[in-house]
Coordinates of N, CA and C in Angstrom, one line a residue:
Chain A
E16 N 108.8 126.8 77.8 CA 108.0 127.2 78.7 C 108.0 126.5 80.0
P17 N 108.4 127.3 81.2 CA 108.4 126.4 82.3 C 107.3 125.5 82.6
E18 N 107.6 124.3 83.4 CA 106.7 123.5 83.5 C 106.9 122.7 85.1
V19 N 105.7 122.3 85.5 CA 105.7 121.4 86.9 C 105.9 120.0 86.5
T20 N 106.9 119.6 87.3 CA 107.5 118.1 87.0 C 107.0 117.3 88.2
Q21 N 106.6 116.0 87.6 CA 106.4 115.3 89.1 C 107.1 113.8 88.6
T22 N 107.5 113.2 90.0 CA 108.3 111.8 89.8 C 107.6 111.2 91.0
P23 N 107.7 109.6 90.8 CA 107.8 109.0 89.6 C 106.2 109.4 88.7
S24 N 106.4 108.8 87.6 CA 105.0 108.9 86.9 C 104.2 107.6 87.3
H25 N 104.8 106.5 87.8 CA 103.9 105.5 88.2 C 104.5 104.8 89.4
Q26 N 103.6 104.7 90.5 CA 104.4 104.1 91.8 C 103.6 102.9 92.1
V27 N 104.1 102.0 92.4 CA 103.0 100.7 92.9 C 103.8 100.3 94.2
T28 N 102.8 100.4 95.3 CA 103.1 100.2 96.6 C 102.2 98.9 97.2
Q29 N 102.8 98.5 98.3 CA 101.9 97.5 99.1 C 101.1 98.4 100.1
M30 N 99.9 97.9 100.4 CA 99.0 98.4 101.1 C 99.9 98.4 102.7
G31 N 99.7 99.7 103.3 CA 100.4 100.0 104.7 C 101.8 100.4 104.6
Q32 N 102.2 100.6 103.3 CA 103.7 100.9 103.2 C 103.4 102.5 102.9
E33 N 104.6 103.3 103.5 CA 104.7 104.8 103.3 C 104.9 105.1 101.8
V34 N 104.5 106.1 101.3 CA 104.9 106.7 99.8 C 105.0 108.1 99.9
I35 N 106.2 108.6 99.1 CA 106.2 110.0 98.9 C 106.1 110.4 97.5
L36 N 105.4 111.2 97.1 CA 105.2 111.7 95.7 C 106.0 113.0 95.6
R37 N 106.8 113.2 94.6 CA 107.6 114.5 94.4 C 107.1 115.3 93.3
C38 N 107.4 116.5 93.8 CA 107.0 117.7 92.4 C 108.0 118.7 92.8
V39 N 108.2 119.2 91.5 CA 109.1 120.5 91.4 C 108.2 121.5 90.9
P40 N 107.8 122.3 91.4 CA 106.9 123.6 90.9 C 107.6 124.4 90.1
I41 N 106.9 125.3 89.4 CA 107.5 126.4 88.4 C 108.3 127.1 89.5
S42 N 109.6 127.7 89.1 CA 110.5 128.0 90.0 C 110.1 129.6 90.9
N43 N 109.5 130.4 90.0 CA 109.2 131.5 90.6 C 107.7 131.6 91.3
H44 N 107.0 130.3 91.4 CA 105.9 130.3 91.9 C 105.9 130.3 93.4
L45 N 104.6 130.6 94.2 CA 104.8 130.6 95.6 C 103.4 129.9 96.3
Y46 N 102.7 129.4 95.3 CA 101.6 128.6 95.9 C 101.6 127.3 95.4
F47 N 101.0 126.5 96.1 CA 101.2 125.2 95.9 C 100.1 124.2 96.1
Y48 N 99.9 123.2 95.4 CA 98.6 122.3 95.6 C 98.9 121.0 95.1
W49 N 98.2 119.9 95.8 CA 97.8 118.5 95.6 C 96.5 118.4 95.3
Y50 N 96.3 117.5 94.0 CA 95.1 117.0 93.7 C 95.1 115.7 93.4
R51 N 94.0 115.1 93.4 CA 93.9 113.6 93.1 C 92.6 113.1 92.3
Q52 N 92.8 112.3 91.5 CA 91.7 111.8 90.6 C 91.7 110.2 90.5
I53 N 90.6 109.9 91.3 CA 90.6 108.3 91.2 C 89.9 107.9 90.0
L54 N 90.1 106.9 89.5 CA 89.8 106.5 88.2 C 88.2 106.8 87.9
G55 N 87.9 107.5 86.8 CA 86.9 107.5 86.6 C 85.8 108.6 87.3
Q56 N 86.5 109.3 88.2 CA 85.7 110.4 89.0 C 86.6 111.7 88.9
K57 N 85.9 112.7 89.6 CA 86.5 114.1 89.3 C 87.9 114.2 89.9
V58 N 88.3 115.3 89.4 CA 89.7 115.8 90.3 C 89.4 116.4 91.4
E59 N 89.8 116.2 92.4 CA 89.6 116.7 93.8 C 90.7 117.2 94.6
F60 N 90.5 118.6 95.1 CA 91.4 119.1 95.9 C 91.9 118.5 97.1
L61 N 93.1 118.4 97.4 CA 93.5 118.0 98.7 C 94.0 118.9 99.6
V62 N 95.0 119.7 99.0 CA 95.8 120.6 100.0 C 96.3 121.7 99.4
S63 N 96.3 122.7 99.9 CA 97.1 124.1 99.5 C 98.3 124.3 100.4
F64 N 99.4 124.7 99.8 CA 100.5 125.3 100.8 C 101.2 126.7 100.3
Y65 N 101.3 127.6 101.4 CA 101.8 128.6 101.0 C 103.0 129.1 102.3
N66 N 104.2 129.8 101.9 CA 104.9 130.4 102.9 C 105.0 129.3 104.1
N67 N 105.6 128.1 103.5 CA 105.9 127.0 104.3 C 104.7 126.4 105.5
E68 N 103.5 126.7 104.9 CA 102.5 125.9 105.8 C 101.3 125.6 104.9
I69 N 100.5 124.9 105.2 CA 99.1 124.6 104.8 C 98.3 125.5 104.9
S70 N 97.6 126.2 103.8 CA 96.6 127.2 103.7 C 95.3 126.6 104.0
E71 N 95.0 125.4 103.2 CA 93.8 124.9 103.4 C 94.0 123.4 103.1
K72 N 92.9 122.5 103.6 CA 92.9 121.1 103.4 C 91.7 120.6 103.3
S73 N 91.4 119.6 102.5 CA 90.1 119.0 102.4 C 89.8 117.9 103.2
E74 N 88.6 117.4 103.3 CA 88.3 116.2 104.3 C 89.2 115.0 103.8
I75 N 89.6 114.8 102.6 CA 90.5 113.5 102.1 C 91.7 113.6 102.9
F76 N 92.1 114.8 103.1 CA 93.6 114.9 103.7 C 93.7 114.8 105.1
D77 N 93.5 113.5 105.7 CA 93.5 113.4 107.1 C 94.9 113.0 107.3
D78 N 95.1 112.5 108.8 CA 96.5 112.5 109.5 C 97.3 111.6 108.9
Q79 N 97.0 110.8 107.9 CA 97.8 110.1 107.1 C 98.7 110.8 106.1
F80 N 98.2 111.8 105.5 CA 98.6 112.9 104.6 C 99.6 113.6 105.3
S81 N 100.7 114.1 104.5 CA 101.5 115.5 105.0 C 102.1 115.9 103.6
V82 N 102.3 117.4 103.9 CA 103.1 117.8 102.8 C 104.4 118.5 103.2
E83 N 105.4 118.7 102.5 CA 106.5 119.4 102.9 C 107.2 120.2 101.7
R84 N 107.8 121.0 101.9 CA 108.7 122.1 101.0 C 109.9 121.7 101.5
P85 N 110.7 120.7 101.5 CA 112.0 120.3 102.2 C 113.3 121.2 101.8
D86 N 113.2 121.7 100.5 CA 114.2 122.9 99.9 C 113.5 123.9 99.2
G87 N 114.5 124.8 98.3 CA 113.7 125.6 97.7 C 113.0 125.1 96.6
S88 N 113.1 124.1 96.0 CA 112.6 123.6 94.7 C 111.7 122.5 94.9
N89 N 111.6 121.5 95.9 CA 110.8 120.4 95.8 C 109.6 120.7 96.8
F90 N 108.4 119.8 96.4 CA 107.3 120.1 97.0 C 106.7 118.4 97.2
T91 N 106.5 117.9 98.2 CA 106.2 116.5 98.3 C 104.8 116.3 99.0
L92 N 104.4 115.2 98.6 CA 103.1 114.6 99.4 C 103.6 113.2 99.8
K93 N 103.2 112.9 101.2 CA 103.6 111.9 101.7 C 102.2 111.2 102.2
I94 N 102.2 109.8 102.0 CA 101.1 109.1 102.7 C 101.7 108.0 103.6
R95 N 101.3 108.1 104.8 CA 102.0 107.4 105.9 C 101.7 105.8 105.6
S96 N 100.6 105.5 105.7 CA 100.3 104.4 105.7 C 99.1 103.8 104.6
T97 N 99.4 103.6 103.6 CA 98.8 103.5 102.5 C 97.6 102.5 102.4
K98 N 96.2 102.8 101.9 CA 95.1 102.1 101.9 C 94.7 101.9 100.2
L99 N 94.1 100.9 100.3 CA 93.8 100.5 98.8 C 93.0 101.7 98.1
E100 N 92.1 102.2 99.0 CA 91.4 103.3 98.3 C 92.4 104.9 97.7
D101 N 93.6 104.7 98.4 CA 94.6 105.9 98.0 C 94.8 105.8 96.6
S102 N 94.8 104.8 95.9 CA 94.9 104.5 94.5 C 94.3 105.4 93.8
A103 N 95.0 106.5 92.9 CA 94.7 107.2 92.2 C 95.7 108.1 91.3
M104 N 95.5 109.0 90.5 CA 96.4 109.8 89.8 C 96.4 110.9 90.8
Y105 N 97.7 111.3 91.3 CA 97.8 112.5 92.0 C 98.6 113.8 91.3
F106 N 97.9 114.8 91.2 CA 98.3 115.8 90.4 C 98.9 117.0 91.4
C107 N 100.1 117.5 90.9 CA 100.8 118.6 91.7 C 100.4 119.7 91.1
A108 N 100.4 121.1 91.4 CA 100.1 122.4 90.8 C 100.6 123.4 91.5
S109 N 101.2 124.5 90.7 CA 101.8 125.5 91.4 C 101.1 126.8 90.7
S110 N 101.2 128.0 91.4 CA 100.7 129.4 90.9 C 101.4 130.4 91.3
A111 N 101.4 131.4 90.6 CA 102.7 132.6 90.9 C 102.1 133.2 92.1
S112 N 100.9 133.4 92.2 CA 100.1 134.2 93.4 C 98.7 133.7 93.8
G113 N 98.2 134.0 94.9 CA 97.0 133.7 95.3 C 95.9 134.4 94.7
L114 N 96.1 135.3 93.7 CA 95.0 136.1 93.3 C 93.8 135.4 92.7
A115 N 92.6 135.9 92.8 CA 91.6 135.1 92.2 C 91.9 135.4 90.8
G116 N 91.7 134.2 90.1 CA 91.7 134.2 88.5 C 93.2 133.6 88.1
Q117 N 94.1 133.5 89.1 CA 95.5 133.4 88.7 C 95.3 131.9 88.3
P118 N 95.9 131.2 87.3 CA 95.7 129.9 86.9 C 96.8 129.2 87.6
Q119 N 96.2 128.0 87.8 CA 97.3 127.0 88.3 C 97.8 126.2 87.4
H120 N 99.3 125.7 87.5 CA 99.9 125.3 86.3 C 100.1 123.7 86.8
F121 N 99.8 122.6 86.1 CA 99.7 121.2 86.4 C 100.9 120.5 86.0
G122 N 101.4 119.4 86.7 CA 102.2 118.4 86.3 C 101.4 117.3 85.7
D123 N 102.3 116.3 85.1 CA 101.6 115.2 84.4 C 101.0 114.3 85.4
G124 N 101.4 114.3 86.5 CA 100.8 113.6 87.5 C 101.6 112.2 87.8
T125 N 101.5 111.5 89.1 CA 101.9 110.3 89.4 C 100.7 109.3 89.7
R126 N 100.8 108.3 88.7 CA 99.8 107.2 89.1 C 100.2 106.4 90.5
L127 N 99.4 106.5 91.3 CA 99.6 105.4 92.5 C 98.6 104.3 92.5
S128 N 99.3 103.1 92.5 CA 98.8 102.0 92.6 C 99.0 101.3 94.0
I129 N 98.1 101.0 94.7 CA 98.1 100.2 96.1 C 97.6 98.8 95.9
L130 N 98.5 98.0 96.3 CA 98.2 96.5 96.0 C 98.0 95.9 97.6
Chain B
G22 N 78.5 124.6 99.3 CA 79.4 124.7 98.6 C 79.5 124.9 97.2
N23 N 80.9 125.0 96.6 CA 80.9 125.4 95.1 C 80.9 124.2 94.2
S24 N 80.3 123.8 93.2 CA 80.3 122.9 92.4 C 80.0 123.3 91.1
V25 N 80.7 122.3 90.1 CA 80.5 122.4 88.6 C 79.9 121.2 88.3
T26 N 78.8 121.5 87.1 CA 78.4 120.4 86.4 C 78.5 120.5 85.0
Q27 N 79.2 119.5 84.4 CA 79.3 119.6 82.9 C 78.8 118.5 82.2
M28 N 78.7 118.5 80.9 CA 77.6 117.3 80.2 C 78.4 116.1 80.3
E29 N 77.6 115.2 80.3 CA 78.3 113.7 80.5 C 78.6 113.6 79.1
G30 N 80.0 112.8 78.9 CA 80.4 112.2 77.5 C 80.2 110.7 77.7
P31 N 81.0 110.1 76.5 CA 81.9 110.9 75.7 C 81.0 111.7 74.5
V32 N 81.8 112.4 73.7 CA 81.5 113.2 72.8 C 82.2 112.8 71.7
T33 N 81.5 112.3 70.7 CA 82.3 111.6 69.3 C 81.8 112.7 68.2
L34 N 82.7 113.2 67.5 CA 82.3 114.2 66.4 C 83.3 113.7 65.3
S35 N 82.8 114.1 64.2 CA 83.7 114.3 62.8 C 84.7 115.4 62.8
E36 N 85.6 115.4 62.2 CA 86.4 116.6 62.0 C 85.8 117.6 61.2
E37 N 86.2 118.8 61.6 CA 85.5 120.0 61.4 C 83.9 120.2 61.6
A38 N 83.6 119.6 62.5 CA 82.3 119.7 63.3 C 82.3 120.5 64.2
F39 N 80.9 121.3 64.9 CA 81.1 122.2 65.7 C 80.9 121.6 66.9
L40 N 81.5 122.0 68.1 CA 81.9 121.4 69.5 C 81.1 122.4 70.4
T41 N 80.3 121.9 71.1 CA 79.8 122.6 72.6 C 79.6 121.5 73.5
I42 N 80.4 122.0 74.8 CA 80.5 121.3 76.0 C 79.9 122.1 77.2
N43 N 78.9 121.7 77.5 CA 78.0 122.6 78.4 C 78.7 122.5 79.8
C44 N 78.8 123.5 80.5 CA 79.4 123.7 81.9 C 78.5 124.8 82.9
T45 N 77.6 124.2 83.8 CA 77.3 125.2 84.9 C 77.7 125.2 86.0
Y46 N 77.6 126.0 87.0 CA 78.3 126.1 88.3 C 77.3 126.9 89.3
T47 N 77.8 126.4 90.5 CA 77.1 126.8 91.7 C 78.2 127.5 92.5
A48 N 78.2 128.8 92.9 CA 79.0 129.3 93.5 C 78.3 130.6 94.4
T49 N 79.1 131.4 95.4 CA 78.8 132.5 95.7 C 79.5 133.5 95.0
G50 N 79.0 134.6 95.1 CA 79.7 135.6 94.4 C 80.0 135.4 92.9
Y51 N 81.2 136.0 92.5 CA 81.7 136.0 91.1 C 83.0 135.0 91.1
P52 N 82.7 133.9 90.8 CA 84.0 132.8 90.8 C 84.7 133.2 89.4
S53 N 86.0 132.8 89.6 CA 86.7 132.7 88.2 C 86.6 131.3 87.7
L54 N 86.4 131.2 86.4 CA 86.1 130.1 85.5 C 87.2 129.7 84.6
F55 N 87.4 128.4 84.4 CA 88.5 127.8 83.7 C 88.0 126.7 82.7
W56 N 88.6 126.4 81.8 CA 88.7 125.2 81.1 C 90.1 124.6 81.0
Y57 N 90.0 123.5 81.5 CA 91.2 122.7 81.4 C 91.3 121.5 80.4
V58 N 92.3 121.2 79.8 CA 92.3 120.0 78.8 C 93.3 119.1 79.3
Q59 N 93.0 117.5 79.2 CA 93.9 116.6 79.5 C 93.9 115.8 78.4
Y60 N 95.3 115.9 77.5 CA 95.4 114.9 76.4 C 96.0 113.7 76.8
P61 N 95.8 112.8 76.2 CA 96.0 111.2 76.6 C 97.7 111.3 77.2
G62 N 97.7 110.6 78.4 CA 99.2 110.5 78.9 C 99.5 111.6 79.5
E63 N 98.9 112.8 79.6 CA 99.6 114.2 80.0 C 98.6 114.6 81.1
G64 N 99.2 115.8 81.7 CA 98.4 116.5 82.9 C 97.5 117.5 82.2
L65 N 96.8 118.1 83.4 CA 96.0 119.1 83.0 C 96.6 120.6 82.5
Q66 N 96.2 121.0 81.3 CA 96.6 122.3 80.8 C 95.6 123.2 81.0
L67 N 96.0 124.5 81.2 CA 94.9 125.4 81.0 C 94.5 125.8 79.5
L68 N 93.3 125.7 79.3 CA 92.9 126.2 77.8 C 92.5 127.4 77.9
L69 N 91.5 128.1 78.8 CA 91.1 129.4 78.7 C 90.7 129.7 80.1
K70 N 90.3 131.0 80.3 CA 89.8 131.3 81.5 C 89.0 132.7 81.4
A71 N 88.3 132.7 82.6 CA 87.4 134.3 82.5 C 87.3 134.6 83.8
T72 N 87.3 135.9 84.2 CA 87.2 136.2 85.8 C 86.1 137.1 86.0
K73 N 85.6 137.7 85.1 CA 84.3 138.2 85.7 C 83.1 138.1 84.5
A74 N 81.9 138.5 84.7 CA 80.7 138.1 84.0 C 80.8 139.0 82.5
D75 N 80.6 138.3 81.5 CA 80.8 138.6 80.1 C 82.0 138.8 79.6
D76 N 82.9 138.3 80.4 CA 84.2 137.9 79.8 C 84.2 136.7 78.8
K77 N 84.8 136.9 77.7 CA 84.8 135.6 76.8 C 86.6 135.2 76.9
G78 N 86.6 134.0 77.2 CA 88.1 133.5 77.1 C 88.2 132.6 76.0
S79 N 89.5 132.8 75.2 CA 89.6 132.2 74.0 C 91.1 131.5 73.8
N80 N 91.4 130.6 73.0 CA 92.4 130.0 73.0 C 92.4 128.7 71.8
K81 N 93.3 128.7 71.3 CA 93.4 127.7 70.1 C 92.0 127.4 69.4
G82 N 91.3 128.6 69.3 CA 90.1 128.3 68.5 C 88.9 128.0 69.4
F83 N 89.0 127.6 70.4 CA 88.1 127.6 71.8 C 87.6 128.8 72.3
E84 N 86.6 128.9 72.6 CA 85.8 130.0 73.3 C 85.0 129.7 74.4
A85 N 84.7 130.5 75.4 CA 83.8 130.3 76.5 C 83.3 131.6 76.7
T86 N 82.3 131.9 77.1 CA 81.8 133.0 77.6 C 81.1 133.1 78.9
Y87 N 81.4 133.9 80.2 CA 81.1 133.6 81.6 C 79.9 134.5 81.5
R88 N 78.8 133.7 81.6 CA 77.2 134.0 81.9 C 77.0 134.1 83.4
K89 N 76.7 135.2 83.9 CA 76.5 135.1 85.4 C 74.8 134.9 85.3
E90 N 74.1 135.3 84.4 CA 72.7 135.1 84.6 C 72.1 133.5 84.3
T91 N 72.9 132.9 83.7 CA 72.7 131.3 83.6 C 73.6 130.4 84.3
T92 N 74.5 131.2 85.1 CA 75.7 130.5 85.7 C 76.3 129.5 84.9
S93 N 76.7 129.8 83.7 CA 77.3 129.1 82.7 C 78.7 129.4 82.2
F94 N 79.2 128.4 81.5 CA 80.7 128.7 80.9 C 80.7 127.6 79.9
H95 N 80.1 127.7 79.0 CA 80.1 126.5 77.8 C 81.3 126.7 76.9
L96 N 81.9 125.7 76.5 CA 82.9 125.6 75.8 C 82.4 125.3 74.3
E97 N 83.0 126.1 73.3 CA 82.6 126.0 72.0 C 84.0 126.2 71.1
K98 N 83.8 125.3 70.1 CA 84.8 125.6 68.9 C 84.0 125.3 67.7
G99 N 84.3 126.1 66.7 CA 83.8 126.1 65.3 C 84.0 124.8 64.4
S100 N 85.3 124.5 64.6 CA 85.7 123.3 63.7 C 86.8 122.4 64.5
V101 N 86.5 121.6 65.0 CA 87.5 120.8 65.7 C 88.1 119.9 64.6
Q102 N 89.3 119.2 65.3 CA 90.3 118.6 64.7 C 90.7 117.4 65.4
V103 N 91.3 116.3 64.7 CA 91.7 115.0 65.3 C 92.3 115.2 66.6
S104 N 93.4 116.2 66.6 CA 94.3 116.8 67.6 C 93.4 117.2 68.8
D105 N 92.2 117.6 68.9 CA 91.5 118.1 69.9 C 91.0 117.1 70.7
S106 N 91.1 115.6 70.4 CA 90.6 114.8 71.3 C 91.5 114.6 72.5
A107 N 90.4 114.8 73.5 CA 91.0 115.0 74.9 C 90.0 114.8 75.9
V108 N 90.2 115.0 77.2 CA 89.1 115.1 78.1 C 89.4 116.6 78.7
Y109 N 88.1 117.4 78.5 CA 88.0 118.5 78.9 C 87.4 118.7 80.3
F110 N 87.9 119.6 81.3 CA 87.3 119.8 82.6 C 87.1 121.3 82.4
C111 N 85.6 121.5 83.1 CA 85.3 122.8 83.6 C 85.5 123.0 85.0
A112 N 86.2 124.2 85.5 CA 86.6 124.6 86.8 C 86.4 125.7 87.2
L113 N 86.2 126.1 88.5 CA 86.1 127.4 89.0 C 87.1 127.3 90.4
T114 N 87.4 128.7 90.6 CA 88.0 129.1 92.1 C 86.9 130.3 92.6
P115 N 87.0 130.3 93.7 CA 86.1 131.5 94.5 C 86.9 132.7 94.2
N116 N 86.1 133.7 94.3 CA 86.8 135.1 94.5 C 86.8 136.1 95.6
S117 N 86.6 134.9 96.7 CA 86.7 135.7 98.0 C 86.8 134.5 99.1
G118 N 87.1 135.1 100.3 CA 87.2 134.3 101.4 C 88.7 133.6 101.6
G119 N 89.6 134.4 101.1 CA 91.1 134.1 101.3 C 92.1 134.1 100.2
S120 N 93.3 133.9 100.6 CA 94.1 134.1 99.2 C 94.7 132.9 98.7
N121 N 94.2 131.6 98.9 CA 94.5 130.4 98.2 C 93.1 130.1 97.4
Y122 N 93.3 129.7 96.4 CA 92.0 129.6 95.6 C 92.1 128.2 95.0
K123 N 91.5 127.1 95.7 CA 91.5 125.9 95.2 C 90.4 125.7 94.2
L124 N 90.9 124.9 93.0 CA 90.0 124.6 92.1 C 89.0 123.6 92.4
T125 N 87.8 123.8 91.9 CA 86.7 122.9 92.0 C 86.5 122.5 90.6
F126 N 86.4 121.1 90.4 CA 86.3 120.5 89.1 C 84.7 120.1 88.5
G127 N 84.6 120.1 87.5 CA 83.4 119.1 87.0 C 84.2 117.8 86.7
K128 N 83.4 116.9 86.2 CA 83.7 115.4 86.1 C 84.5 115.1 84.8
G129 N 84.6 116.2 84.0 CA 85.3 115.9 82.5 C 84.5 115.3 81.6
T130 N 84.8 115.8 80.2 CA 84.1 115.4 79.1 C 85.0 114.6 78.1
L131 N 84.9 113.4 77.8 CA 85.9 113.0 76.8 C 85.3 113.3 75.6
L132 N 86.2 114.0 74.7 CA 85.8 114.3 73.1 C 86.8 113.4 72.4
T133 N 86.1 112.7 71.3 CA 87.0 112.1 70.4 C 86.6 112.7 69.1
V134 N 87.4 113.1 68.2 CA 87.4 113.5 66.8 C 87.8 112.4 66.0
N135 N 87.0 112.1 65.2 CA 87.2 111.3 64.0 C 87.6 112.0 62.6
P136 N 88.7 111.4 61.7 CA 89.1 111.9 60.6 C 87.9 111.7 59.5

């Protein structure tokens, strides 16, 4: 069964450094998402992406965050200058369409630890 | 805005016990409802879904019925196994307002099944 893959599984970064989290969505999917889960808290929506542009973003997704689909397979989340509070598990997801009820398929996540 | 409330965990059961995890939601219109499961060290996997009132989603012995009148989507299983030990997330997406449907999650319920 096709799956969403994320790399790295664990990233440790010094505060203030840039970090790029990578995702390979399912190949025929067109809609892409990033979510994050701070330890012990809810899974929160960050951003959705379709047709090479952001469709929606949350309040969390400020100017320090950006997303990109640099080629036909990768989907990346960049945090320009990391803060301690960015420490979380980051999940990438994709779906085949934007129709209501269409399930989103998740990767195993990247655990980001900011020191 | 949309929100999902699910019962606080952790829930600890013996093998073959009956499981109920309560989930209620707040949303306008008729959202699509989902249960996702997260096994230790893994990402979120779709367990089941329902897209309209009175629909019943089912998978792997788990069931949940979309109850519009009580705004609920409780997860049930008649006989749990040790392998069902995981964190269970209730979630929704809106059915209107655009073509990208972000998931809104509950806090998750940790289920531990003992042999």
